[in-house]
Amino acid sequence: MHTNSHNDLVIEQYNPRANAYLTSSVHAKGEDLELMASLVGRRPDAIALDVGCGGGHVAFRLAPLLRQVVAYDLSESMLATVAAEAGKRGLDNIEVRQGAAESLSCTPEAFDIVATRYSAHHWHAFQEGLARMNNALKDGGLAIFMDVVAPENPLLDTWLQSLELLRDPSHVRDASVPEWREALSKAGFVVGEVTKFRLRLEFSSWVERMNTPKPHVDAIRSLQNYAVPAVREYFEIEGDGSFTLDTALMVASKA
């Protein structure tokens, strides 16, 4: 299987799986979503941008609080699914727009809030995507970044990236919190509060959601069977392959 670019690979991976991400409890729920909503609060005049919207869960959570949410994603299928679901939920203030994070184009300072969740680890131009989000945010606006974060320990970091890549070849990198801080600062943000969470991934639904090929599933299980106690304990690897990793919500503003 060969594609012309990383973005082509992302589209190839995610276009057929829009409904799986819409219905995924891992994506539809979470302490981070609730914290995001409490940080945003009710702002009836505000407009938000959800970058890499996927199944639309950030947009769905924000839409009742705001005047408008723009759900932005590379996958046309994801956007069609989000638009259809927004209609079913009566959220007529969600607008969908197609594109990659690194090529986000809009009027500077067009948005009161910019957010992204579980998307940035697929961006082949992570730094540029953050810079584009900064350009889109108004002075005094609120930026919220939610993603899987890598451990700072090199052994644990290598294990996490390996499992992610085997499950989904469009994976680029789960950045650590210090890497996020550095990248956000370079993109023109001032980083405020960082809240970390632990997220358990049930193995069978995790690989089924991505339709991971059996040889890759077998490779992940083989790696897990070789995990030394430090790895097994950190990721809380269970007998069926289920495991737990770190996520974080990072709040930022324009410098």
PDB file of C-alpha atoms in Angstrom, residues 43-142:
ATOM      1  CA  ARG A  43     -20.107  32.478  25.964  1.00  0.00           C
ATOM      2  CA  PRO A  44     -23.088  33.244  23.718  1.00  0.00           C
ATOM      3  CA  ASP A  45     -21.104  35.621  21.477  1.00  0.00           C
ATOM      4  CA  ALA A  46     -17.977  33.478  21.077  1.00  0.00           C
ATOM      5  CA  ILE A  47     -16.788  31.510  18.033  1.00  0.00           C
ATOM      6  CA  ALA A  48     -14.586  28.417  18.434  1.00  0.00           C
ATOM      7  CA  LEU A  49     -12.374  26.400  16.096  1.00  0.00           C
ATOM      8  CA  ASP A  50     -11.967  22.641  16.620  1.00  0.00           C
ATOM      9  CA  VAL A  51      -8.844  21.541  14.711  1.00  0.00           C
ATOM     10  CA  GLY A  52      -8.766  17.873  13.704  1.00  0.00           C
ATOM     11  CA  CYS A  53     -12.343  17.471  14.863  1.00  0.00           C
ATOM     12  CA  GLY A  54     -12.551  13.733  14.092  1.00  0.00           C
ATOM     13  CA  GLY A  55     -15.912  12.419  15.261  1.00  0.00           C
ATOM     14  CA  GLY A  56     -16.908  15.914  16.418  1.00  0.00           C
ATOM     15  CA  HIS A  57     -17.019  15.456  20.180  1.00  0.00           C
ATOM     16  CA  VAL A  58     -15.291  18.745  21.040  1.00  0.00           C
ATOM     17  CA  ALA A  59     -17.625  20.600  18.671  1.00  0.00           C
ATOM     18  CA  PHE A  60     -20.702  18.841  20.080  1.00  0.00           C
ATOM     19  CA  ARG A  61     -19.677  19.720  23.646  1.00  0.00           C
ATOM     20  CA  LEU A  62     -18.931  23.375  22.852  1.00  0.00           C
ATOM     21  CA  ALA A  63     -21.802  24.181  20.490  1.00  0.00           C
ATOM     22  CA  PRO A  64     -24.488  24.621  23.211  1.00  0.00           C
ATOM     23  CA  LEU A  65     -22.195  27.082  25.012  1.00  0.00           C
ATOM     24  CA  LEU A  66     -21.181  29.299  22.099  1.00  0.00           C
ATOM     25  CA  ARG A  67     -22.481  31.230  19.117  1.00  0.00           C
ATOM     26  CA  GLN A  68     -20.663  29.067  16.554  1.00  0.00           C
ATOM     27  CA  VAL A  69     -18.153  26.234  16.281  1.00  0.00           C
ATOM     28  CA  VAL A  70     -16.115  25.526  13.151  1.00  0.00           C
ATOM     29  CA  ALA A  71     -15.242  21.812  12.974  1.00  0.00           C
ATOM     30  CA  TYR A  72     -12.094  21.479  10.850  1.00  0.00           C
ATOM     31  CA  ASP A  73     -10.656  18.152   9.659  1.00  0.00           C
ATOM     32  CA  LEU A  74      -8.673  16.578   6.857  1.00  0.00           C
ATOM     33  CA  SER A  75     -11.193  13.771   6.326  1.00  0.00           C
ATOM     34  CA  GLU A  76     -14.242  14.569   4.203  1.00  0.00           C
ATOM     35  CA  SER A  77     -15.997  11.497   5.607  1.00  0.00           C
ATOM     36  CA  MET A  78     -15.440  12.663   9.198  1.00  0.00           C
ATOM     37  CA  LEU A  79     -16.860  16.093   8.336  1.00  0.00           C
ATOM     38  CA  ALA A  80     -19.944  14.571   6.671  1.00  0.00           C
ATOM     39  CA  THR A  81     -20.516  12.433   9.764  1.00  0.00           C
ATOM     40  CA  VAL A  82     -20.115  15.436  12.078  1.00  0.00           C
ATOM     41  CA  ALA A  83     -22.525  17.539   9.991  1.00  0.00           C
ATOM     42  CA  ALA A  84     -25.126  14.765   9.969  1.00  0.00           C
ATOM     43  CA  GLU A  85     -24.839  14.167  13.713  1.00  0.00           C
ATOM     44  CA  ALA A  86     -24.995  17.905  14.451  1.00  0.00           C
ATOM     45  CA  GLY A  87     -28.255  17.991  12.505  1.00  0.00           C
ATOM     46  CA  LYS A  88     -29.662  15.076  14.506  1.00  0.00           C
ATOM     47  CA  ARG A  89     -28.722  16.856  17.744  1.00  0.00           C
ATOM     48  CA  GLY A  90     -30.192  20.169  16.617  1.00  0.00           C
ATOM     49  CA  LEU A  91     -26.785  21.874  16.763  1.00  0.00           C
ATOM     50  CA  ASP A  92     -27.251  24.185  13.811  1.00  0.00           C
ATOM     51  CA  ASN A  93     -24.341  26.404  14.884  1.00  0.00           C
ATOM     52  CA  ILE A  94     -21.672  23.860  13.845  1.00  0.00           C
ATOM     53  CA  GLU A  95     -19.999  24.559  10.508  1.00  0.00           C
ATOM     54  CA  VAL A  96     -17.660  21.995   8.937  1.00  0.00           C
ATOM     55  CA  ARG A  97     -14.557  22.953   6.982  1.00  0.00           C
ATOM     56  CA  GLN A  98     -11.967  20.684   5.337  1.00  0.00           C
ATOM     57  CA  GLY A  99      -8.201  20.993   5.570  1.00  0.00           C
ATOM     58  CA  ALA A 100      -4.984  20.032   7.354  1.00  0.00           C
ATOM     59  CA  ALA A 101      -3.781  21.737  10.524  1.00  0.00           C
ATOM     60  CA  GLU A 102      -0.602  22.988   8.864  1.00  0.00           C
ATOM     61  CA  SER A 103      -2.556  24.605   6.031  1.00  0.00           C
ATOM     62  CA  LEU A 104      -5.281  26.173   8.183  1.00  0.00           C
ATOM     63  CA  SER A 105      -6.158  29.445   6.498  1.00  0.00           C
ATOM     64  CA  CYS A 106      -8.468  32.020   8.046  1.00  0.00           C
ATOM     65  CA  THR A 107      -8.640  35.679   8.909  1.00  0.00           C
ATOM     66  CA  PRO A 108      -6.075  36.373  11.662  1.00  0.00           C
ATOM     67  CA  GLU A 109      -7.623  36.498  15.120  1.00  0.00           C
ATOM     68  CA  ALA A 110     -10.938  35.133  13.829  1.00  0.00           C
ATOM     69  CA  PHE A 111     -11.699  32.902  16.830  1.00  0.00           C
ATOM     70  CA  ASP A 112     -12.301  33.455  20.529  1.00  0.00           C
ATOM     71  CA  ILE A 113     -11.416  29.834  21.298  1.00  0.00           C
ATOM     72  CA  VAL A 114      -9.208  27.315  19.493  1.00  0.00           C
ATOM     73  CA  ALA A 115      -9.059  23.680  20.550  1.00  0.00           C
ATOM     74  CA  THR A 116      -7.742  20.331  19.401  1.00  0.00           C
ATOM     75  CA  ARG A 117      -8.172  16.838  20.895  1.00  0.00           C
ATOM     76  CA  TYR A 118      -6.520  13.530  19.977  1.00  0.00           C
ATOM     77  CA  SER A 119      -5.438  14.954  16.624  1.00  0.00           C
ATOM     78  CA  ALA A 120      -2.007  16.585  16.925  1.00  0.00           C
ATOM     79  CA  HIS A 121      -0.149  13.270  17.153  1.00  0.00           C
ATOM     80  CA  HIS A 122      -1.127  12.707  13.487  1.00  0.00           C
ATOM     81  CA  TRP A 123       0.168  16.053  12.201  1.00  0.00           C
ATOM     82  CA  HIS A 124       3.304  15.701  10.102  1.00  0.00           C
ATOM     83  CA  ALA A 125       3.919  19.445  10.631  1.00  0.00           C
ATOM     84  CA  PHE A 126       3.140  19.745  14.344  1.00  0.00           C
ATOM     85  CA  GLN A 127       4.875  23.083  14.860  1.00  0.00           C
ATOM     86  CA  GLU A 128       3.245  24.696  11.829  1.00  0.00           C
ATOM     87  CA  GLY A 129      -0.192  23.482  12.898  1.00  0.00           C
ATOM     88  CA  LEU A 130       0.242  25.114  16.305  1.00  0.00           C
ATOM     89  CA  ALA A 131       1.429  28.335  14.669  1.00  0.00           C
ATOM     90  CA  ARG A 132      -1.669  28.388  12.445  1.00  0.00           C
ATOM     91  CA  MET A 133      -3.872  27.923  15.514  1.00  0.00           C
ATOM     92  CA  ASN A 134      -2.101  30.824  17.207  1.00  0.00           C
ATOM     93  CA  ASN A 135      -2.701  33.018  14.168  1.00  0.00           C
ATOM     94  CA  ALA A 136      -6.410  32.121  14.257  1.00  0.00           C
ATOM     95  CA  LEU A 137      -6.832  33.039  17.944  1.00  0.00           C
ATOM     96  CA  LYS A 138      -7.840  36.506  19.093  1.00  0.00           C
ATOM     97  CA  ASP A 139      -5.743  38.396  21.621  1.00  0.00           C
ATOM     98  CA  GLY A 140      -7.177  37.468  24.987  1.00  0.00           C
ATOM     99  CA  GLY A 141      -8.634  34.266  23.524  1.00  0.00           C
ATOM    100  CA  LEU A 142      -8.481  30.785  25.004  1.00  0.00           C
TER     101      LEU A 142
END
